[in-house]
CSV table of C-alpha atoms and ligand atoms in Angstrom, one decimal:
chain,number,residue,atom,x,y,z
A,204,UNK,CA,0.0,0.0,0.0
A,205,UNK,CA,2.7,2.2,0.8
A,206,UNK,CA,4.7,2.2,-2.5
A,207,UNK,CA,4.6,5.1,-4.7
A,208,UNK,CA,5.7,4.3,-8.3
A,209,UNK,CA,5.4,8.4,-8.3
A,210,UNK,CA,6.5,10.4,-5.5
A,211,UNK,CA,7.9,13.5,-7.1
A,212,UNK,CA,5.3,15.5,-5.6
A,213,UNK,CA,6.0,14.4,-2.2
A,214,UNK,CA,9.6,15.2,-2.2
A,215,UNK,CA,9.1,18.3,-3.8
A,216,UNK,CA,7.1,19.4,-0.7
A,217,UNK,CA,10.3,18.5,1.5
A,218,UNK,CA,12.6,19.7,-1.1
A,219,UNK,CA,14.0,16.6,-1.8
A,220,UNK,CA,15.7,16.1,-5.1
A,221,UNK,CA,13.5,15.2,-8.3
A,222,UNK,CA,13.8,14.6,-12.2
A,223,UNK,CA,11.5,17.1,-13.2
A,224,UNK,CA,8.9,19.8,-11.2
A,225,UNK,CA,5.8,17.8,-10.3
A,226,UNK,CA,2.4,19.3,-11.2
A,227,UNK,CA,-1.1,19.1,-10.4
A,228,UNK,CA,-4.0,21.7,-10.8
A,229,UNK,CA,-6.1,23.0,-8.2
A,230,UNK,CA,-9.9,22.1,-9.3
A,231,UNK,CA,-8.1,19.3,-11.7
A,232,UNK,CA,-11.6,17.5,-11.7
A,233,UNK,CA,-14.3,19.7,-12.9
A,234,UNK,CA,-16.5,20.9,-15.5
A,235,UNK,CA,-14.3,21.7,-18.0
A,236,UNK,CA,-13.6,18.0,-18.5
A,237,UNK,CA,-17.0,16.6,-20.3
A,238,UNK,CA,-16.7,13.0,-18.7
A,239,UNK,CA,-17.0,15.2,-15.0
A,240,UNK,CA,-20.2,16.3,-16.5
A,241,UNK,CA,-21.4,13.1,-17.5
A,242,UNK,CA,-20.6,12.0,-14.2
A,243,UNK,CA,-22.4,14.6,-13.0
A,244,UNK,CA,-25.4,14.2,-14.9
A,245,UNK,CA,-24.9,10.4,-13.7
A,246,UNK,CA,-25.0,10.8,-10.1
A,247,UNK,CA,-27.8,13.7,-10.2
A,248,UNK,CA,-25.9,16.4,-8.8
A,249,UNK,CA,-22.4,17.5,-7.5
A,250,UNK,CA,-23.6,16.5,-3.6
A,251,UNK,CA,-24.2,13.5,-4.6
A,252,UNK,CA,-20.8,13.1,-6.6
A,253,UNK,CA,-19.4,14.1,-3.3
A,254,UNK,CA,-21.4,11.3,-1.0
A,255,UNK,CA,-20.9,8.7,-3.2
A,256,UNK,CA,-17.2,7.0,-2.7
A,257,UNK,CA,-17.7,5.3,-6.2
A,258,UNK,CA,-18.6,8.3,-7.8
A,259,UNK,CA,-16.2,10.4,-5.8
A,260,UNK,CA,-13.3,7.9,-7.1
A,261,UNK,CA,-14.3,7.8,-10.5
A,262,UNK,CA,-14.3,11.8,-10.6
A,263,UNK,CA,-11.0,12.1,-9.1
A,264,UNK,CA,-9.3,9.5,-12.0
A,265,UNK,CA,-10.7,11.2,-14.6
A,266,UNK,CA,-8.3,14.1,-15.0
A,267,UNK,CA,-5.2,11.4,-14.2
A,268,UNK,CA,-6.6,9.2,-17.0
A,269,UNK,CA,-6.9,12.0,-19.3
A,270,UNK,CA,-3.2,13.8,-18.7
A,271,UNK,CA,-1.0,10.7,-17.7
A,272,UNK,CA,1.7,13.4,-16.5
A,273,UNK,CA,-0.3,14.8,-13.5
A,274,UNK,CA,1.9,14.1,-10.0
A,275,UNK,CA,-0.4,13.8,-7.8
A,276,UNK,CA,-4.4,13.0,-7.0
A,277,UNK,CA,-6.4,15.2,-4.9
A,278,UNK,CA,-9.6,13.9,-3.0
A,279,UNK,CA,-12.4,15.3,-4.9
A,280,UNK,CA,-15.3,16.8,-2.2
A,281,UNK,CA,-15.5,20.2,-1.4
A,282,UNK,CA,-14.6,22.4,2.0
A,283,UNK,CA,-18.2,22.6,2.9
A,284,UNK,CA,-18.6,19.4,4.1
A,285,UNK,CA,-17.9,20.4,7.2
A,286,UNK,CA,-20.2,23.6,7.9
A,287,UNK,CA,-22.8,20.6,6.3
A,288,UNK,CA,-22.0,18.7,9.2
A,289,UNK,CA,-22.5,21.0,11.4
A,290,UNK,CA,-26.0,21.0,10.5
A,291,UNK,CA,-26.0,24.2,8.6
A,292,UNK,CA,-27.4,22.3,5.3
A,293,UNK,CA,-25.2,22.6,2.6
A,294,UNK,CA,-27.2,23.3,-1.5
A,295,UNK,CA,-26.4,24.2,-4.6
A,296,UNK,CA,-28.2,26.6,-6.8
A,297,UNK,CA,-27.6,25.5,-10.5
A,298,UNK,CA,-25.3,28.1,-11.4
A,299,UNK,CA,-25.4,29.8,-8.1
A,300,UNK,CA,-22.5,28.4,-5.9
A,301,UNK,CA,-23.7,27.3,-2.7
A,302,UNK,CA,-26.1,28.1,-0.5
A,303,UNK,CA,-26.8,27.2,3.3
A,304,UNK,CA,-30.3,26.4,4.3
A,305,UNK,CA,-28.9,27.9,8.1
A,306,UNK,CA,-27.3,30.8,8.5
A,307,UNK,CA,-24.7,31.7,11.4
A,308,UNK,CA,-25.6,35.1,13.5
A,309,UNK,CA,-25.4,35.3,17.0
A,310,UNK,CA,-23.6,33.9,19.8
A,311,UNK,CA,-26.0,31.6,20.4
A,312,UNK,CA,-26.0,30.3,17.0
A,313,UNK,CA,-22.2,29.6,17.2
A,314,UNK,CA,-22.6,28.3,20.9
A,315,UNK,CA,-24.9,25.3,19.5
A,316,UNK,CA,-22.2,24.3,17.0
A,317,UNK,CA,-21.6,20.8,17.3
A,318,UNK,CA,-17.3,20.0,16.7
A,319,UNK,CA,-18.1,16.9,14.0
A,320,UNK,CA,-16.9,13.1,14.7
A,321,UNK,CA,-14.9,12.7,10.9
A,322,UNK,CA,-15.8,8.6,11.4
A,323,UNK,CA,-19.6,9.3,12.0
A,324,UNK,CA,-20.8,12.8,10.8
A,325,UNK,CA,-18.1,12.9,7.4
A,326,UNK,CA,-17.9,9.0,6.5
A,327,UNK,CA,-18.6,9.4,3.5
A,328,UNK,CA,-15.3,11.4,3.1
A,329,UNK,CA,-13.3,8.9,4.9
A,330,UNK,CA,-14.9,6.4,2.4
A,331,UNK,CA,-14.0,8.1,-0.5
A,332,UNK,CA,-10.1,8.3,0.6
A,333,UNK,CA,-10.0,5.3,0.9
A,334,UNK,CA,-11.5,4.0,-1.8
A,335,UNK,CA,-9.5,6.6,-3.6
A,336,UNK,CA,-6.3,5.2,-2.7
A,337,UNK,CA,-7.1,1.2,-3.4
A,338,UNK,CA,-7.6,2.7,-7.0
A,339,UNK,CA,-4.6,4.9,-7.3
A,340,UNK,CA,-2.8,1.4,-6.5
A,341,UNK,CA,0.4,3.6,-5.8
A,342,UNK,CA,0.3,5.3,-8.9
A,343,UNK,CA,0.4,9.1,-7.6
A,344,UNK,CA,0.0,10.1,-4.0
A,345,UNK,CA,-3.6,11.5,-2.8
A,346,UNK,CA,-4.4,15.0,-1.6
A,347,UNK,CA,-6.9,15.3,1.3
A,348,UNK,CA,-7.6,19.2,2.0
A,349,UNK,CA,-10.0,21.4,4.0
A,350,UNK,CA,-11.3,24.8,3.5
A,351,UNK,CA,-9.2,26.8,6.2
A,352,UNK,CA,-11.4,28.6,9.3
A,353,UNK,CA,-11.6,31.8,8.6
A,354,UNK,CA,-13.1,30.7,4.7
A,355,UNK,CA,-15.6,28.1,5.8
A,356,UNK,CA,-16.8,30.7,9.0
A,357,UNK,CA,-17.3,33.1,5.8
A,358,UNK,CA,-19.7,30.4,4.1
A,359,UNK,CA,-21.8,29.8,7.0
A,360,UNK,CA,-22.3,34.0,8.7
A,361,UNK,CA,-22.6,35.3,4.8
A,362,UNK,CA,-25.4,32.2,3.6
A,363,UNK,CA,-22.9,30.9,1.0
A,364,UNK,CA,-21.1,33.0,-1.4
A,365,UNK,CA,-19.8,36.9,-1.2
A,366,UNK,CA,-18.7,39.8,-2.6
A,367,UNK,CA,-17.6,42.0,0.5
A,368,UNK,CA,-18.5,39.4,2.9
A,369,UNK,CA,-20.0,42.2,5.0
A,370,UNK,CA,-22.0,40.0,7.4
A,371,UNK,CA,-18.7,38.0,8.5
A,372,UNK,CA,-16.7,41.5,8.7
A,373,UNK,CA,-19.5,43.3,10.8
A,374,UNK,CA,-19.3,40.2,13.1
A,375,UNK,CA,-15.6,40.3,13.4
A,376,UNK,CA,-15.8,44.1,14.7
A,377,UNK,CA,-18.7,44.0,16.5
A,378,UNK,CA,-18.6,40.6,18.4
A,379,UNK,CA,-14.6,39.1,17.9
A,380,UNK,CA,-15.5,36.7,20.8
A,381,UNK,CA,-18.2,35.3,19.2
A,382,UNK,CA,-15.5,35.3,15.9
A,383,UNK,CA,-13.1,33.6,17.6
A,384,UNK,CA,-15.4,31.0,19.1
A,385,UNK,CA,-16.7,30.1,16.0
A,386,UNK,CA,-13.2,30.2,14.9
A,387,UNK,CA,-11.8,27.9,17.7
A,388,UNK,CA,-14.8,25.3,16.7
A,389,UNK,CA,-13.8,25.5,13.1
A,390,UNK,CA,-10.0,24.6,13.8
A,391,UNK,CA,-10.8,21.9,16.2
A,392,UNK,CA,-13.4,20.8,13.3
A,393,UNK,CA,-10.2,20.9,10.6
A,394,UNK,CA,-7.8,19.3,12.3
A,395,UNK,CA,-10.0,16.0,13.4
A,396,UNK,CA,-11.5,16.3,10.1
A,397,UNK,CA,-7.8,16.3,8.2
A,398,UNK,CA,-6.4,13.5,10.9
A,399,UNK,CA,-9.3,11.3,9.7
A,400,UNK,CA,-8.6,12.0,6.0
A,401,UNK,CA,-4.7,11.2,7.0
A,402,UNK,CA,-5.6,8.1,8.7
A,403,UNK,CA,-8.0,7.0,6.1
A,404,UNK,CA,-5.2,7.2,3.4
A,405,UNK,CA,-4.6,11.3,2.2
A,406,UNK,CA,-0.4,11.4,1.9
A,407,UNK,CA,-0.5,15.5,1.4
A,408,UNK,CA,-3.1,17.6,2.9
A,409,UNK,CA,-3.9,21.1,1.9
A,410,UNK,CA,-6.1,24.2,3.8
A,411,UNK,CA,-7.5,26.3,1.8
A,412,UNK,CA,-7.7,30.0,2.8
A,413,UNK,CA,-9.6,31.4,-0.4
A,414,UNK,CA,-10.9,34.4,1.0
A,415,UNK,CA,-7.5,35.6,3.9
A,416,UNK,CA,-6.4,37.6,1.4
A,417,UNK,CA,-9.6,39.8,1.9
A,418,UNK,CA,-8.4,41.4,5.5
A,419,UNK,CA,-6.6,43.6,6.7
A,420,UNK,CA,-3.0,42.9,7.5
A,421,UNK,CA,-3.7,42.9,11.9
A,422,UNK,CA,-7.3,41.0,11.1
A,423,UNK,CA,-5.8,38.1,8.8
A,424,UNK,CA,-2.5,37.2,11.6
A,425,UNK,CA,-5.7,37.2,14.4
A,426,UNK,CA,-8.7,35.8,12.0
A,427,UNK,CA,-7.1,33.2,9.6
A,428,UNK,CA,-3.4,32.9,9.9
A,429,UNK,CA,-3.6,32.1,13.9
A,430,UNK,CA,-6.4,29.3,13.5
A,431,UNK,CA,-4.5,27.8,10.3
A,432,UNK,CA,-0.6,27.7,12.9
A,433,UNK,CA,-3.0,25.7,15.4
A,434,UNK,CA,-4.5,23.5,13.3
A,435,UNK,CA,-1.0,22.4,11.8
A,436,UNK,CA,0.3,22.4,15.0
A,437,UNK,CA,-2.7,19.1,15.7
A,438,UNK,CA,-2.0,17.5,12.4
A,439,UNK,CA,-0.6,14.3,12.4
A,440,UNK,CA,2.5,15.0,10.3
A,441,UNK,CA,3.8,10.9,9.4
A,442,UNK,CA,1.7,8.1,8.6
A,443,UNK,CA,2.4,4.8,6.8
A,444,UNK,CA,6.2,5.3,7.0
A,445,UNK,CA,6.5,8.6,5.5
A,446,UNK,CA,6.2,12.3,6.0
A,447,UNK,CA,2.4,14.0,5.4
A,448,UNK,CA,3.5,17.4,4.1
A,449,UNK,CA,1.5,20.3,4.8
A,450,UNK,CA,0.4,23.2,2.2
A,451,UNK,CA,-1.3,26.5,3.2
A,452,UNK,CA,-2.7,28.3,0.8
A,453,UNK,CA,-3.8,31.9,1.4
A,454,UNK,CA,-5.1,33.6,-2.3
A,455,UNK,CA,-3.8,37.3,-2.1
A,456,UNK,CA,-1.6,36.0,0.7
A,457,UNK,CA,1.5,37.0,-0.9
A,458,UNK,CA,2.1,40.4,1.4
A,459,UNK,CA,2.4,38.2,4.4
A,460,UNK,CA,4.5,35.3,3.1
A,461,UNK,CA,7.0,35.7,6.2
A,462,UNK,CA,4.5,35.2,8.7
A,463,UNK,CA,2.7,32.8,6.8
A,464,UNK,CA,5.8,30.6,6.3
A,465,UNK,CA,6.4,30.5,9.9
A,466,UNK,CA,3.2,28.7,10.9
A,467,UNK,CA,4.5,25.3,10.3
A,468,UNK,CA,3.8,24.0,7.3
A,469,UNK,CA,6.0,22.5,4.6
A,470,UNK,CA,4.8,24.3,1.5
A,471,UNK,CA,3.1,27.6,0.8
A,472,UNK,CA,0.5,28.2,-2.3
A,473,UNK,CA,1.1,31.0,-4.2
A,474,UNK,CA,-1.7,33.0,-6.3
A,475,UNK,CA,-0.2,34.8,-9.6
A,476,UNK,CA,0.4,37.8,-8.1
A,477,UNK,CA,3.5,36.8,-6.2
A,478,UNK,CA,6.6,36.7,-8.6
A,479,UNK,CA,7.8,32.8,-7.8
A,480,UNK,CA,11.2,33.8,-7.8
A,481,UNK,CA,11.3,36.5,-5.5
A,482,UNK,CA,8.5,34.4,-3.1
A,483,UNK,CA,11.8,32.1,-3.0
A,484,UNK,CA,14.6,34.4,-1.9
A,485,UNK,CA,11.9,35.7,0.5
A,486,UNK,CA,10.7,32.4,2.2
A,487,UNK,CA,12.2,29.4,0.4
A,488,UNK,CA,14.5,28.4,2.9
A,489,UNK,CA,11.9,27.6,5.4
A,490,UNK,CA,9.0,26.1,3.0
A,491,UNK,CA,8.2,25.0,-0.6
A,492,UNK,CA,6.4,26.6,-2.8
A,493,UNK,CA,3.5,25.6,-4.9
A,494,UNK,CA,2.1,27.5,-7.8
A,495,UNK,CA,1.5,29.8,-9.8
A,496,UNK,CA,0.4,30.6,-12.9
A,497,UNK,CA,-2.6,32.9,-13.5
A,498,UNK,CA,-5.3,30.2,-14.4
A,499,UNK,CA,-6.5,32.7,-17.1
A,500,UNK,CA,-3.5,32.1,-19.3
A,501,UNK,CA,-5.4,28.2,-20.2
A,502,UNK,CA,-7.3,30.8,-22.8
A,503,UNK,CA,-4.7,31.3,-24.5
A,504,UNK,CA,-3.3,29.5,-26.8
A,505,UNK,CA,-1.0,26.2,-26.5
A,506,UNK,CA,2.2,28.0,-27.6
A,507,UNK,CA,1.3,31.1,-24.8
A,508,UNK,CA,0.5,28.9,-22.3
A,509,UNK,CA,3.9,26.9,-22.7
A,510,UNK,CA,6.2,30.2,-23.1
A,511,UNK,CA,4.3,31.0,-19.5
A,512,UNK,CA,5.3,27.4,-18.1
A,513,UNK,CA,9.1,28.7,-19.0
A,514,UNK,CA,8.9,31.8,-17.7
A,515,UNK,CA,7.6,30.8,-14.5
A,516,UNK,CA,9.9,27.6,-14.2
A,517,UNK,CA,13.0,30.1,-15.1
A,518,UNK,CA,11.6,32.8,-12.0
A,519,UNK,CA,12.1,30.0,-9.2
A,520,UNK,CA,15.3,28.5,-10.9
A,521,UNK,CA,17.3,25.7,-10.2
A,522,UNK,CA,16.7,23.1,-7.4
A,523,UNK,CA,13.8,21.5,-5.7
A,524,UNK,CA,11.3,22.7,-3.9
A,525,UNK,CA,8.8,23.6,-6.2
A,526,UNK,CA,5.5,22.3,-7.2
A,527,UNK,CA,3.9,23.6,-10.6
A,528,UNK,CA,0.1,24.4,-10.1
A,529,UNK,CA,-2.4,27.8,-11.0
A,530,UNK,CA,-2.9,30.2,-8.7
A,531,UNK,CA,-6.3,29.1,-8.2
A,532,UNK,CA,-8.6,26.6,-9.5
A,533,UNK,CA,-9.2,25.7,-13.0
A,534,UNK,CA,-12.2,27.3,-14.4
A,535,UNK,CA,-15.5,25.8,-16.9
A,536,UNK,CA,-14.9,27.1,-19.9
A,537,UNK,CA,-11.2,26.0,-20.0
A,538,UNK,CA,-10.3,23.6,-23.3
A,539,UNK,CA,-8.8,20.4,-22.2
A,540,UNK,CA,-6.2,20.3,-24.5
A,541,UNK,CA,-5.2,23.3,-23.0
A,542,UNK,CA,-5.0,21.9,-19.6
A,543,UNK,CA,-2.9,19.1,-21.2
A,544,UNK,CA,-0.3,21.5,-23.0
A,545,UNK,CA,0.3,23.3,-19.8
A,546,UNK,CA,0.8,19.8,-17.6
A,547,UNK,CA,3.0,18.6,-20.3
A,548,UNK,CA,5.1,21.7,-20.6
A,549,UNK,CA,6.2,21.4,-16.9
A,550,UNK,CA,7.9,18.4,-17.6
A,551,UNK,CA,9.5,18.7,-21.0
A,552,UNK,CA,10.8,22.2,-19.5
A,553,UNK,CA,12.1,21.3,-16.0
A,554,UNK,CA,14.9,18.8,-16.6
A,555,UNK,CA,17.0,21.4,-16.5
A,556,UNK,CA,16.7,23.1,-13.5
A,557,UNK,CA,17.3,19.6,-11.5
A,558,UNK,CA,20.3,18.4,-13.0
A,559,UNK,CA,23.8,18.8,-10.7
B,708,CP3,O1,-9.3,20.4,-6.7
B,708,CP3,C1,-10.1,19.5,-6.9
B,708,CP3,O2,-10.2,18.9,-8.0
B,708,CP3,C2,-10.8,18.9,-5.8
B,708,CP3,C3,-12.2,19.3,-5.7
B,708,CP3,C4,-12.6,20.6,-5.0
B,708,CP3,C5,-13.9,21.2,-5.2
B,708,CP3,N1,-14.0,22.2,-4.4
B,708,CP3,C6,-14.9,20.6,-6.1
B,708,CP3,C7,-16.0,21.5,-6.6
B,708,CP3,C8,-11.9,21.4,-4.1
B,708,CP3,C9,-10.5,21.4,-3.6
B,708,CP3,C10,-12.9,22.5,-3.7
B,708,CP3,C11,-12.5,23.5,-2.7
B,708,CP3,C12,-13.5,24.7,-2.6
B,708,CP3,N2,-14.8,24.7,-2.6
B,708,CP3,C13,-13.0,26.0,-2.3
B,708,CP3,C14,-11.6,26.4,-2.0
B,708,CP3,C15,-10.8,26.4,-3.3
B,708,CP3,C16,-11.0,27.6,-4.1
B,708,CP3,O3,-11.5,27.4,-5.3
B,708,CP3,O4,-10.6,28.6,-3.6
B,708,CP3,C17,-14.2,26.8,-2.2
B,708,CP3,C18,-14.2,28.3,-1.9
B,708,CP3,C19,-15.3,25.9,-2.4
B,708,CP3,C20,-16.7,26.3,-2.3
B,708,CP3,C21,-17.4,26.0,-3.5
B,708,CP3,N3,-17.7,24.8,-4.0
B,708,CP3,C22,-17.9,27.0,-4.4
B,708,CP3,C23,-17.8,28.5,-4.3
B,708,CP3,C24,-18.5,26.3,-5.5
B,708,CP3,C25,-19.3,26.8,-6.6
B,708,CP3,C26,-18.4,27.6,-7.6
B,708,CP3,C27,-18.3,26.8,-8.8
B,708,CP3,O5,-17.2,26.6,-9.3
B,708,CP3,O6,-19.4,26.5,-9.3
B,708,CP3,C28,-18.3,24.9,-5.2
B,708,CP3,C29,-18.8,23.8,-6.1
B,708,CP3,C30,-17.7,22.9,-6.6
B,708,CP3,N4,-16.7,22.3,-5.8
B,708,CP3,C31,-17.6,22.4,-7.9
B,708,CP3,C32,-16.5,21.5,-7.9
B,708,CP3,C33,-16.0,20.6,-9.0
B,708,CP3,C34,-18.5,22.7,-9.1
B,708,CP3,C35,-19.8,22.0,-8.8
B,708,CP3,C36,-20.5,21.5,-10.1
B,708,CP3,O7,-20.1,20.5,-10.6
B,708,CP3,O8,-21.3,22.3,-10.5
C-alpha cells in the first residue's frame, strides 16, 4: 500500500531532489472535462458526486486518465462538508454556488455548534479516501484538503457565497469573541476532520484559505493565519512510513509570506500575483512553494500557455522545492487540450533546472 511508483510530488514538498517539477491543478476534476459532467449528470448532482465513494473515485481518475503526466491525485469533495456537518445544510443553486439552508448570527448560533466526529458525521469522506487510494494502487499520491477557518466561517455568517463578505466582517468588529469562538470550533473541526482524512489514506493535505487575502493585514494574523498555525500544530504530520507534508494556501496572501511561512507547514501556495522567484529568496529556505500561474492564461493558446510554463519555471530557478500548479482553481470554460499543454510543458521544461 505504501509504495509510490510516483512520489515527485512528495519530495518536492520536502525539497528533496526530483527529475523534473511535479504538477497538479487546483480544481483538476471539474467541469471543464466533459466525462465530470457526465458523471455529474450520472450521479444527479455535485452532492451526490461528493457522498458517493464510487462516484467520488471515478471523478477524481478522470483528470489522471486523461493527462497521464499529473503528480499527484487530490480527493475530490468540497470544504463545505464540514459547515454541512455541522448542520447548517449545505445546497447548490444551478449556477449559483452554494447556499446554506442555516445561517450563522449570533452567539447563540455559534454556541450550539456541534465539533463533527470525521468517522460518523463525514464517512462518507473517509470512504472516499480510501477507496480513492485502493484505486490509485500507488500510482500518484492522494491529496486530502479542507477549506481553512476563517473561509468556511465566511460560508456559514454570509449564507454561501460573497462579494464584501459584510455579514462576517460586521461580526468580526462588533462581536470578535463570538468570531473567535466560531473560529476555535472550526479549527478543532479541521484538524480532526484532516487527521481522519490522514488516517483513512490522504499522503499530502492542503487548507484552503480562499478568501485571507480579503483582510486587513492585523485582522488576517488574528482571524485566519492564527487558527490555520493551530490547526497544523494538531496535524498528524507521518503516517504509513512517510512524512504528510503540509500546504497553506492563502489567495492574495503574498504580502504576508514571512508570517505565513512561519506557521509550520512544509509548503506555501502561491496565487499569480507573487513573482515565484522573489516568493523564493523571501521564504524558500523555510517552505516549498507551490504555484502559480494565472489560471486565465489556459485561454490562450497552446504556444502562450507553454512560453508561461518557462517563464515561470525560469523565475524560481534551479533546485527543488517547487510544485507547478495555478494560482487558483481551474475554471469551466477551459479547453482540455489546454489543460494538457500546460501539464505537459512542466515536464518537458524542468529537466533542466534539476540536473547537478
Ligand atoms: O481540486 C479538486 O479537483 C478537488 C475538488 C474541489 C472542489 N471544491 C470541487 C468542486 C476542491 C478542492 C474544492 C474547494 C473549494 N470549494 C473551495 C476552495 C478552493 C478555491 O477554489 O478557492 C471553495 C471556496 C469551495 C466552495 C465552492 N464549491 C464553491 C464557491 C462552489 C461553486 C463555484 C463553482 O465553481 O461552481 C463549489 C462547487 C464545486 N466544488 C464544484 C466542484 C467541481 C462545481 C460543482 C459543479 O459540478 O457544478
Amino acid at each position: 500500500m505504501t509504495d509510490l511508483k510516483n512520489d515527485r510530488f512528495l519530495r518536492a514538498l520536502l525539497k528533496q531532489p526530483v527529475d523534473v517539477t511535479p504538477v497538479w491543478m487546483m480544481r483538476q476534476a471539474g467541469r471543464y472535462l466533459p466525462e465530470y459532467r457526465a458523471s455529474r449528470a450520472k450521479a444527479g448532482d455535485f452532492m451526490s458526486l461528493c457522498k458517493n465513494a464510487e462516484f467520488a473515485c471515478e471523478v477524481t481518475m478522470q483528470p489522471l486518465d486523461r493527462f497521464p503526466q499529473l503528480d499527484a491525485a487530490i480527493l475530490f469533495s468540497d470544504i463545505l462538508t464540514i459547515p454541512d456537518a455541522m448542520g447548517q445544510g449545505l445546497y447548490f443553486e444551478t449556477g449559483e454556488g452554494p447556499r446554506f439552508k442555516k445561517v450563522v448570527s449570533t452567539l447563540a448560533d455559534i454556541e450550539a455548534l456541534p465539533i463533527p466526529d470525521p468517522q460518523k458525521d463525514l464517512g462518507y469522506v473517509m470512504n472516499a479516501v480510501s477507496t480513492i487510494r485502493k484505486e490509485l494502487n500507488g500510482r500518484v499520491p492522494l491529496i486530502g484538503f479542507s477549506g481553512s477557518p476563517w473561509t468556511l466561517a465566511t460560508y456559514m455568517v454570509e449564507g454561501g457565497s460573497s462579494k464584501d463578505f459584510r455579514k462576517t466582517k460586521a461580526m468580526l468588529y462588533d462581536t470578535p469573541q463570538a468570531m473567535h469562538l466560531l473560529l476555535d470550533k472550526l479549527a478543532q473541526s479541521v484538524t480532526s476532520y484532516l487527521n481522519g482524512q490522514i488516517l483513512a489514506g490522504a499522503q499530502a493535505v492542503q487548507i484552503f484559505d480562499t478568501w485571507g487575502g480579503n483582510l486587513s493585514s492585523a485582522a488576517y494574523q488574528e482571524f485566519s493565519l492564527a487558527y490555520m498555525r493551530k490547526i497544523v500544530s494538531g496535524l498528524i504530520r507521518e503516517h504509513e512510513g512517510r512524512k504528510v507534508p503540509v500546504i497553506l494556501f492563502t489567495k492574495n496572501g503574498g504580502l504576508w509570506l514571512e508570517s505565513i511561512a512561519d506557521a509550520g507547514a512544509d509548503a506555501l501556495g502561491l496565487d499569480w500575483t507573487c513573482d515565484l522567484g522573489e516568493a523564493r529568496r523571501r521564504v524558500g529556505h523555510k517552505v516549498a512553494l507551490q504555484g502559480n500561474m494565472d489560471p486565465t492564461v489556459l485561454y490562450a493558446n497552446p504556444e502562450a500557455i507553454r512560453t508561461e510554463v518557462k517563464r515561470i519555471l525560469a523565475s524560481y530557478g534551479k533546485g527543488s522545492g517547487h510544485v507547478f500548479n495555478l494560482g487558483h482553481g481551474i475554471t469551466p470554460e477551459v479547453k482540455p487540450e489546454h489543460a494538457g499543454a500546460f501539464i505537459s510543458a512542466v515536464h518537458e521544461f524542468s529537466g533542466q533546472y534539476h540536473q547537478e
